[in-house]
Amino acid sequence: MSLLPRLRVFATPLLSSSLLSSFSQNGGRQMMTTIGINTCSLSSTAEASDLECDVTHDDVKAAERANALCMAVSQLASEFSKESMLSLQKFFGVRRARVISTGSLKLDLALGVGGLPKGRIVEIYGREAAGKTTLALQIIREAQKLGGYCAYLDVENALDFSLVESIGVNTENLLVSHPDCAENLLSMVDTLTKSGAVDVIVIDSIRLSSKSVKDHGSVEEVTCGGNALRFYAAVRLRLSRIRLIKTEDKVEGVLICAQVVKNKLAPAATKKAELGIKFGRGFCHESEVLDLACEHGIIVKDEGSYIIEGEIFDSREAAELFLAQNDAICDKLVKDMRRLYF
């Protein structure tokens, strides 16, 4: 499965901005000075006066170089699209990436930035029944909470709408399509991306999106689609099953491990998060909130009792049920913890 929150290609402006950043704050002048010193040191006839001349700052030349740079940027702005335009101020003005929560606070912590970045490609892979579709639907739900529109391109034609509704996705704001070939799929992605109105685009799955795409080995070696997707993806998540969640003799869900294999936005590579998924409901959100809130003292735990908003609960099950039935209190706890973490 490949998840594309507002697919855009940022390779060109990122590369160009990194080149320009070396000239900001006298960086370009320092680099040229270093080259001049190295050149003079290779000559046996170089004198001290020659070296002093190299490091002398010329205001006229600096102004000429600044004007030449402005003209180059203006020319590129007229020749290329806005996404490709060079802009130091725009690039460095945004210190934190805009993200969409995964719906799991533990996974958001493992990612290091509080969620999945907008405008980037995210790959979610793993064995069957590992929770890939559930995670994608959770992300869509979180995007809809922020007022966004989402698209689900169901290449496999296997989307269960009862699961979509049970997780809490608003089907009225969800675009669903079943493209029959790679050309139609890419055309849809291109149109939706250029519209700027869609926040999350899910492709389920990348393996069946083209006849030429095959599985090239195990998950540990090469995922579906070959090596290309792993290079383009800003974030790669690997999901695997750990065990079943049982209550007495009844199986209620599955415990999975979400491993951050690649992350270009934070030093969170190889970080893991164990997530519980209840069948027909999605992530065990209340359980995560209860654990993390107890760690920070937001919820007081006294032996086997829990104190939430002044109310005492004698068991963990009762505390989780209270959070599940009171969305406002649960959301308030999540906001408080996100302020602490992010």
Tab-separated table of C-alpha atoms in Angstrom:
chain	number	residue	atom	x	y	z
A	1	MET	CA	0.000	0.000	0.000
A	2	SER	CA	1.248	3.453	-0.792
A	3	LEU	CA	-0.097	6.469	1.013
A	4	LEU	CA	0.270	9.884	-0.609
A	5	PRO	CA	-0.779	12.872	1.545
A	6	ARG	CA	-1.082	15.568	-1.144
A	7	LEU	CA	1.513	14.177	-3.511
A	8	ARG	CA	4.023	16.776	-4.680
A	9	VAL	CA	7.596	16.559	-5.861
A	10	PHE	CA	9.863	18.764	-3.755
A	11	ALA	CA	13.187	17.476	-5.023
A	12	THR	CA	13.984	20.476	-7.200
A	13	PRO	CA	13.281	23.309	-4.746
A	14	LEU	CA	14.950	21.426	-1.917
A	15	LEU	CA	18.121	20.953	-3.963
A	16	SER	CA	18.117	24.510	-5.236
A	17	SER	CA	17.454	25.952	-1.809
A	18	SER	CA	20.312	23.971	-0.335
A	19	LEU	CA	22.627	25.377	-2.987
A	20	LEU	CA	21.477	28.905	-2.372
A	21	SER	CA	21.714	28.522	1.393
A	22	SER	CA	25.484	28.144	1.060
A	23	PHE	CA	25.630	31.711	-0.247
A	24	SER	CA	23.455	33.193	2.490
A	25	GLN	CA	24.940	34.996	5.473
A	26	ASN	CA	28.325	35.509	3.709
A	27	GLY	CA	28.583	31.743	3.175
A	28	GLY	CA	29.320	32.203	-0.533
A	29	ARG	CA	32.058	34.740	0.196
A	30	GLN	CA	33.626	32.380	2.722
A	31	MET	CA	33.682	29.524	0.226
A	32	MET	CA	35.318	31.678	-2.453
A	33	THR	CA	37.911	32.882	0.063
A	34	THR	CA	38.835	29.312	0.952
A	35	ILE	CA	39.326	28.437	-2.712
A	36	GLY	CA	41.577	31.480	-3.177
A	37	ILE	CA	43.753	30.545	-0.214
A	38	ASN	CA	44.187	26.984	-1.414
A	39	THR	CA	45.163	28.189	-4.880
A	40	CYS	CA	47.788	30.580	-3.531
A	41	SER	CA	49.250	27.941	-1.242
A	42	LEU	CA	50.081	25.801	-4.272
A	43	SER	CA	52.382	28.512	-5.658
A	44	SER	CA	55.938	28.692	-4.337
A	45	THR	CA	56.143	32.408	-5.204
A	46	ALA	CA	53.038	33.475	-3.257
A	47	GLU	CA	53.580	36.351	-0.831
A	48	ALA	CA	51.660	37.448	2.247
A	49	SER	CA	50.277	40.446	0.373
A	50	ASP	CA	48.622	38.111	-2.161
A	51	LEU	CA	46.816	36.226	0.594
A	52	GLU	CA	45.668	39.424	2.256
A	53	CYS	CA	44.303	40.637	-1.058
A	54	ASP	CA	42.189	37.486	-1.443
A	55	VAL	CA	40.325	37.955	1.828
A	56	THR	CA	39.623	41.659	1.311
A	57	HIS	CA	35.889	42.245	1.015
A	58	ASP	CA	34.708	44.240	-1.999
A	59	ASP	CA	31.293	45.838	-1.447
A	60	VAL	CA	30.866	46.570	-5.146
A	61	LYS	CA	31.446	42.954	-6.178
A	62	ALA	CA	29.178	41.707	-3.401
A	63	ALA	CA	26.386	43.990	-4.613
A	64	GLU	CA	26.899	42.828	-8.196
A	65	ARG	CA	26.683	39.186	-7.139
A	66	ALA	CA	23.526	39.862	-5.124
A	67	ASN	CA	21.901	41.599	-8.104
A	68	ALA	CA	22.923	38.742	-10.402
A	69	LEU	CA	21.355	36.235	-8.012
A	70	CYS	CA	18.099	38.213	-7.883
A	71	MET	CA	17.962	38.331	-11.672
A	72	ALA	CA	18.545	34.571	-11.883
A	73	VAL	CA	15.765	33.875	-9.390
A	74	SER	CA	13.379	36.192	-11.269
A	75	GLN	CA	14.171	34.449	-14.542
A	76	LEU	CA	13.572	31.002	-13.035
A	77	ALA	CA	10.325	32.198	-11.461
A	78	SER	CA	9.018	33.221	-14.882
A	79	GLU	CA	10.143	30.014	-16.591
A	80	PHE	CA	9.073	27.410	-14.033
A	81	SER	CA	6.057	26.724	-11.840
A	82	LYS	CA	5.625	28.104	-8.344
A	83	GLU	CA	6.594	24.739	-6.830
A	84	SER	CA	9.990	24.945	-8.547
A	85	MET	CA	10.690	28.607	-7.780
A	86	LEU	CA	13.769	29.330	-5.690
A	87	SER	CA	13.029	31.087	-2.436
A	88	LEU	CA	15.316	31.098	0.577
A	89	GLN	CA	12.789	32.955	2.702
A	90	LYS	CA	9.995	30.520	1.857
A	91	PHE	CA	12.145	27.445	2.442
A	92	PHE	CA	13.601	28.485	5.793
A	93	GLY	CA	10.487	30.326	6.974
A	94	VAL	CA	8.703	27.059	7.790
A	95	ARG	CA	10.665	25.345	10.541
A	96	ARG	CA	8.179	22.553	11.204
A	97	ALA	CA	6.489	20.393	8.634
A	98	ARG	CA	2.718	20.388	8.445
A	99	VAL	CA	1.503	16.974	9.474
A	100	ILE	CA	-1.639	14.867	9.712
A	101	SER	CA	-1.951	12.622	12.744
A	102	THR	CA	-2.004	8.873	12.181
A	103	GLY	CA	-4.763	8.482	14.750
A	104	SER	CA	-2.315	6.777	17.100
A	105	LEU	CA	-0.458	8.934	19.607
A	106	LYS	CA	2.214	6.256	20.029
A	107	LEU	CA	2.891	6.151	16.286
A	108	ASP	CA	2.944	9.950	16.115
A	109	LEU	CA	5.624	9.875	18.816
A	110	ALA	CA	7.651	7.280	16.910
A	111	LEU	CA	7.518	9.501	13.820
A	112	GLY	CA	8.971	12.346	15.850
A	113	VAL	CA	6.962	15.151	14.233
A	114	GLY	CA	3.460	14.303	15.400
A	115	GLY	CA	2.166	12.579	12.285
A	116	LEU	CA	2.692	12.115	8.567
A	117	PRO	CA	3.971	15.094	6.557
A	118	LYS	CA	1.773	16.816	4.012
A	119	GLY	CA	3.059	17.043	0.476
A	120	ARG	CA	5.195	13.906	0.792
A	121	ILE	CA	4.985	10.268	-0.255
A	122	VAL	CA	4.487	7.742	2.541
A	123	GLU	CA	4.815	3.999	2.021
A	124	ILE	CA	3.025	1.565	4.332
A	125	TYR	CA	3.913	-2.063	3.753
A	126	GLY	CA	3.708	-5.442	5.425
A	127	ARG	CA	2.121	-8.864	5.238
A	128	GLU	CA	-1.581	-9.366	4.708
A	129	ALA	CA	-3.865	-8.591	7.670
A	130	ALA	CA	-1.169	-6.461	9.304
A	131	GLY	CA	-3.368	-3.358	9.608
A	132	LYS	CA	-2.358	-1.378	6.504
A	133	THR	CA	-5.902	-0.536	5.410
A	134	THR	CA	-6.941	0.234	8.980
A	135	LEU	CA	-4.045	2.673	9.368
A	136	ALA	CA	-4.883	4.353	6.054
A	137	LEU	CA	-8.514	4.821	7.108
A	138	GLN	CA	-7.411	6.214	10.473
A	139	ILE	CA	-5.277	8.801	8.681
A	140	ILE	CA	-8.220	9.741	6.470
A	141	ARG	CA	-10.406	10.189	9.544
A	142	GLU	CA	-7.846	12.480	11.179
A	143	ALA	CA	-7.567	14.552	7.994
A	144	GLN	CA	-11.349	14.899	7.866
A	145	LYS	CA	-11.358	16.153	11.456
A	146	LEU	CA	-9.263	19.075	10.206
A	147	GLY	CA	-11.814	19.788	7.479
A	148	GLY	CA	-9.908	18.103	4.669
A	149	TYR	CA	-11.074	16.062	1.700
A	150	CYS	CA	-9.560	12.660	0.969
A	151	ALA	CA	-9.455	10.170	-1.897
A	152	TYR	CA	-9.186	6.385	-1.762
A	153	LEU	CA	-8.066	4.760	-5.010
A	154	ASP	CA	-9.075	1.138	-4.489
A	155	VAL	CA	-7.097	-0.703	-7.153
A	156	GLU	CA	-7.789	-4.076	-5.545
A	157	ASN	CA	-11.541	-3.369	-5.331
A	158	ALA	CA	-11.525	-4.782	-1.812
A	159	LEU	CA	-12.547	-1.815	0.343
A	160	ASP	CA	-15.140	-2.758	2.963
A	161	PHE	CA	-17.482	0.195	3.429
A	162	SER	CA	-18.806	-1.182	6.708
A	163	LEU	CA	-15.237	-0.987	8.052
A	164	VAL	CA	-14.891	2.545	6.692
A	165	GLU	CA	-17.970	3.716	8.575
A	166	SER	CA	-17.180	1.806	11.772
A	167	ILE	CA	-13.755	3.473	12.016
A	168	GLY	CA	-15.450	6.861	11.815
A	169	VAL	CA	-14.638	8.022	8.291
A	170	ASN	CA	-17.115	10.497	6.815
A	171	THR	CA	-18.056	8.853	3.514
A	172	GLU	CA	-19.637	12.079	2.229
A	173	ASN	CA	-16.202	13.729	2.108
A	174	LEU	CA	-14.413	10.655	0.759
A	175	LEU	CA	-13.739	10.169	-2.943
A	176	VAL	CA	-13.569	6.477	-3.896
A	177	SER	CA	-12.504	5.147	-7.283
A	178	HIS	CA	-11.509	1.799	-8.790
A	179	PRO	CA	-8.957	2.540	-11.538
A	180	ASP	CA	-8.456	-0.391	-13.886
A	181	CYS	CA	-4.950	0.433	-15.125
A	182	ALA	CA	-1.830	2.354	-14.165
A	183	GLU	CA	-2.493	5.139	-16.680
A	184	ASN	CA	-5.906	5.929	-15.203
A	185	LEU	CA	-4.495	5.729	-11.691
A	186	LEU	CA	-1.687	8.193	-12.383
A	187	SER	CA	-4.074	10.505	-14.212
A	188	MET	CA	-6.374	10.590	-11.176
A	189	VAL	CA	-3.483	11.257	-8.804
A	190	ASP	CA	-2.172	14.039	-11.042
A	191	THR	CA	-5.576	15.727	-11.343
A	192	LEU	CA	-6.371	15.499	-7.628
A	193	THR	CA	-2.923	16.731	-6.628
A	194	LYS	CA	-2.959	19.731	-8.951
A	195	SER	CA	-6.417	20.714	-7.700
A	196	GLY	CA	-4.951	21.449	-4.262
A	197	ALA	CA	-8.265	20.487	-2.673
A	198	VAL	CA	-7.406	16.957	-1.522
A	199	ASP	CA	-5.378	16.436	1.645
A	200	VAL	CA	-4.796	12.672	1.517
A	201	ILE	CA	-4.656	10.280	-1.432
A	202	VAL	CA	-4.497	6.564	-0.655
A	203	ILE	CA	-3.483	4.032	-3.314
A	204	ASP	CA	-4.400	0.482	-2.333
A	205	SER	CA	-2.257	-1.120	-3.466
A	206	ILE	CA	0.832	-0.255	-5.476
A	207	ARG	CA	1.419	-3.892	-6.481
A	208	LEU	CA	-1.640	-4.094	-8.693
A	209	SER	CA	-1.346	-0.591	-10.144
A	210	SER	CA	0.726	-1.812	-13.096
A	211	LYS	CA	1.133	-5.085	-14.926
A	212	SER	CA	4.886	-4.600	-14.944
A	213	VAL	CA	5.102	-4.226	-11.165
A	214	LYS	CA	5.834	-7.490	-9.421
A	215	ASP	CA	6.851	-8.636	-5.990
A	216	HIS	CA	10.638	-8.894	-6.023
A	217	GLY	CA	11.183	-10.898	-2.870
A	218	SER	CA	10.508	-10.780	0.824
A	219	VAL	CA	9.546	-7.702	2.835
A	220	GLU	CA	13.085	-7.451	4.201
A	221	GLU	CA	14.598	-7.166	0.704
A	222	VAL	CA	12.474	-5.297	-1.830
A	223	THR	CA	8.847	-4.280	-1.394
A	224	CYS	CA	6.219	-4.260	-4.113
A	225	GLY	CA	7.156	-1.858	-6.891
A	226	GLY	CA	10.892	-2.398	-6.675
A	227	ASN	CA	13.410	0.071	-5.281
A	228	ALA	CA	11.948	3.267	-6.773
A	229	LEU	CA	9.218	3.806	-4.195
A	230	ARG	CA	11.517	3.475	-1.200
A	231	PHE	CA	13.756	6.238	-2.577
A	232	TYR	CA	10.895	8.655	-3.315
A	233	ALA	CA	9.095	8.054	-0.013
A	234	ALA	CA	9.779	10.514	2.786
A	235	VAL	CA	8.422	8.059	5.359
A	236	ARG	CA	8.290	4.273	5.237
A	237	LEU	CA	6.309	2.265	7.781
A	238	ARG	CA	6.500	-1.482	8.126
A	239	LEU	CA	3.585	-3.205	9.880
A	240	SER	CA	3.754	-6.708	11.316
A	241	ARG	CA	1.495	-8.780	13.534
A	242	ILE	CA	2.618	-9.700	17.039
A	243	ARG	CA	-0.272	-11.615	18.572
A	244	LEU	CA	-4.026	-11.763	18.890
A	245	ILE	CA	-5.894	-9.756	21.526
A	246	LYS	CA	-8.165	-12.102	23.466
A	247	THR	CA	-10.727	-11.589	26.195
A	248	GLU	CA	-11.350	-14.930	27.843
A	249	ASP	CA	-12.055	-17.189	24.846
A	250	LYS	CA	-13.021	-14.412	22.432
A	251	VAL	CA	-10.627	-12.845	19.915
A	252	GLU	CA	-11.281	-9.088	19.857
A	253	GLY	CA	-8.350	-7.764	17.865
A	254	VAL	CA	-4.691	-7.971	17.018
A	255	LEU	CA	-1.534	-6.378	18.397
A	256	ILE	CA	0.772	-5.056	15.680
A	257	CYS	CA	4.211	-3.478	15.531
A	258	ALA	CA	4.660	-0.320	13.449
A	259	GLN	CA	8.322	0.258	12.620
A	260	VAL	CA	9.574	3.545	11.195
A	261	VAL	CA	12.017	2.251	8.591
A	262	LYS	CA	12.701	5.630	6.969
A	263	ASN	CA	11.985	9.179	8.060
A	264	LYS	CA	13.360	12.275	6.329
A	265	LEU	CA	11.741	14.683	8.770
A	266	ALA	CA	13.061	13.476	12.113
A	267	PRO	CA	15.741	11.172	13.497
A	268	ALA	CA	13.172	8.479	14.166
A	269	ALA	CA	14.468	5.665	11.970
A	270	THR	CA	14.121	2.159	13.430
A	271	LYS	CA	11.733	3.452	16.102
A	272	LYS	CA	8.812	1.172	16.873
A	273	ALA	CA	5.350	1.420	18.351
A	274	GLU	CA	3.112	-1.424	19.461
A	275	LEU	CA	-0.489	-0.702	18.516
A	276	GLY	CA	-3.661	-2.539	19.383
A	277	ILE	CA	-6.366	-2.885	16.733
A	278	LYS	CA	-9.879	-3.977	17.644
A	279	PHE	CA	-11.830	-5.645	14.880
A	280	GLY	CA	-14.404	-3.293	13.401
A	281	ARG	CA	-13.216	-0.279	15.450
A	282	GLY	CA	-9.648	0.534	14.538
A	283	PHE	CA	-6.849	1.440	16.945
A	284	CYS	CA	-7.295	1.003	20.692
A	285	HIS	CA	-7.194	4.770	21.081
A	286	GLU	CA	-8.440	4.905	24.667
A	287	SER	CA	-5.815	2.417	25.825
A	288	GLU	CA	-3.002	4.524	24.329
A	289	VAL	CA	-4.343	7.720	25.880
A	290	LEU	CA	-4.650	6.049	29.274
A	291	ASP	CA	-1.079	4.709	29.208
A	292	LEU	CA	0.569	7.951	28.081
A	293	ALA	CA	-1.542	10.179	30.342
A	294	CYS	CA	-0.576	8.060	33.356
A	295	GLU	CA	3.110	8.393	32.454
A	296	HIS	CA	2.883	12.198	32.625
A	297	GLY	CA	0.591	12.373	35.644
A	298	ILE	CA	-2.315	13.820	33.677
A	299	ILE	CA	-4.333	10.823	34.834
A	300	VAL	CA	-3.574	9.714	38.385
A	301	LYS	CA	-3.050	5.981	38.838
A	302	ASP	CA	-3.256	4.668	42.386
A	303	GLU	CA	-2.526	0.945	42.416
A	304	GLY	CA	-5.438	-0.484	40.430
A	305	SER	CA	-7.544	2.694	40.405
A	306	TYR	CA	-7.588	5.587	37.929
A	307	ILE	CA	-8.641	9.178	38.615
A	308	ILE	CA	-9.886	11.031	35.518
A	309	GLU	CA	-11.347	14.530	35.803
A	310	GLY	CA	-12.105	13.928	39.490
A	311	GLU	CA	-13.844	10.601	38.912
A	312	ILE	CA	-12.433	7.364	40.321
A	313	PHE	CA	-12.455	4.105	38.353
A	314	ASP	CA	-11.591	0.815	40.014
A	315	SER	CA	-10.332	-0.967	36.896
A	316	ARG	CA	-8.557	-0.266	33.632
A	317	GLU	CA	-11.540	-1.496	31.649
A	318	ALA	CA	-13.833	1.006	33.387
A	319	ALA	CA	-11.396	3.856	32.712
A	320	GLU	CA	-11.109	2.945	29.024
A	321	LEU	CA	-14.897	2.700	28.734
A	322	PHE	CA	-15.248	6.171	30.261
A	323	LEU	CA	-12.822	7.643	27.721
A	324	ALA	CA	-14.602	5.858	24.878
A	325	GLN	CA	-17.955	7.299	25.943
A	326	ASN	CA	-16.637	10.834	26.520
A	327	ASP	CA	-14.959	12.027	23.341
A	328	ALA	CA	-14.568	15.601	24.600
A	329	ILE	CA	-12.527	14.520	27.638
A	330	CYS	CA	-10.450	12.106	25.548
A	331	ASP	CA	-9.718	14.788	22.942
A	332	LYS	CA	-8.713	17.229	25.686
A	333	LEU	CA	-6.229	14.696	27.078
A	334	VAL	CA	-4.784	14.133	23.613
A	335	LYS	CA	-4.335	17.884	23.049
A	336	ASP	CA	-2.600	18.268	26.408
A	337	MET	CA	-0.173	15.461	25.596
A	338	ARG	CA	0.514	16.717	22.081
A	339	ARG	CA	1.522	20.061	23.602
A	340	LEU	CA	4.010	18.215	25.786
A	341	TYR	CA	5.450	16.101	22.990
A	342	PHE	CA	5.305	18.379	19.955
